Amino acid sequence: MNCRICGGKLESVITDMPFKVRNNSIVIIKKLPLLQCKNCNEYLIEDAVMEKVDEILARVDQTAELEVLSYAV
Ligand SMILES: [Zn+2]
């Protein structure tokens, strides 16, 4: 798969990624597998991973302003 921005090669990486949930909650998901462009650093989250992220975000404590969770396969 190639980068949608520059057409460069995408590389699988494991990284920590913040997600904004609702108005003022930030959830940091650690050890998230995603594809990152070696050329421009644009990243892409695969559909299967994004579904799992949605599940994780749906379980988050809605009153917390900042939550750090781990992406477990
Ligand atoms: Zn790129």
XYZ file of C-alpha atoms and ligand atoms in Angstrom:
74
model
C 0.000 0.000 0.000
C 1.248 3.512 -0.779
C 0.820 6.886 0.882
C -2.314 8.744 -0.239
C -0.487 12.073 0.019
C 2.810 11.533 -1.762
C 2.629 7.948 -3.040
C 5.607 6.960 -0.885
C 6.052 3.589 0.697
C 4.154 2.863 3.900
C 5.877 1.087 6.718
C 4.287 -0.756 9.658
C 5.081 0.951 12.935
C 3.912 0.655 16.531
C 3.350 3.992 18.159
C 1.322 5.951 20.727
C -1.483 8.024 19.275
C -3.837 10.575 20.860
C -7.519 10.561 19.920
C -9.936 13.352 20.669
C -13.197 12.038 22.094
C -16.256 14.266 22.330
C -15.562 17.850 23.335
C -12.716 17.847 25.774
C -11.476 14.320 26.310
C -8.213 13.044 24.950
C -7.448 9.350 24.883
C -3.925 8.205 24.236
C -3.740 4.700 22.878
C -0.345 3.158 23.350
C 1.307 0.550 21.158
C -1.048 1.191 18.275
C -0.083 -0.559 15.034
C -0.341 1.709 12.027
C 1.179 2.422 8.657
C 3.454 5.406 8.329
C 4.906 6.960 5.196
C 8.695 6.966 5.187
C 8.674 9.957 2.911
C 6.277 12.503 4.469
C 5.312 10.878 7.816
C 1.636 10.795 6.912
C 0.029 7.859 8.682
C -2.818 5.517 7.939
C -4.787 3.345 10.318
C -6.106 0.130 8.827
C -9.871 -0.491 9.005
C -9.561 -3.480 11.348
C -7.379 -1.470 13.716
C -9.718 1.527 13.534
C -12.666 -0.698 14.506
C -10.778 -1.839 17.552
C -9.889 1.765 18.384
C -13.586 2.655 18.187
C -14.348 -0.145 20.642
C -11.669 1.106 23.011
C -12.900 4.692 22.763
C -16.485 3.587 23.390
C -15.443 2.076 26.729
C -13.587 5.140 27.943
C -14.668 6.873 31.127
C -16.615 9.836 29.767
C -15.737 12.098 32.674
C -11.980 11.750 32.320
C -10.186 14.551 30.515
C -7.201 12.428 29.723
C -6.988 8.686 29.597
C -4.093 6.477 28.566
C -4.949 3.027 27.300
C -3.087 0.240 25.657
C -4.048 -1.260 22.325
C -4.219 -4.967 23.005
C -4.407 -7.335 20.076
Zn 3.778 10.207 2.056
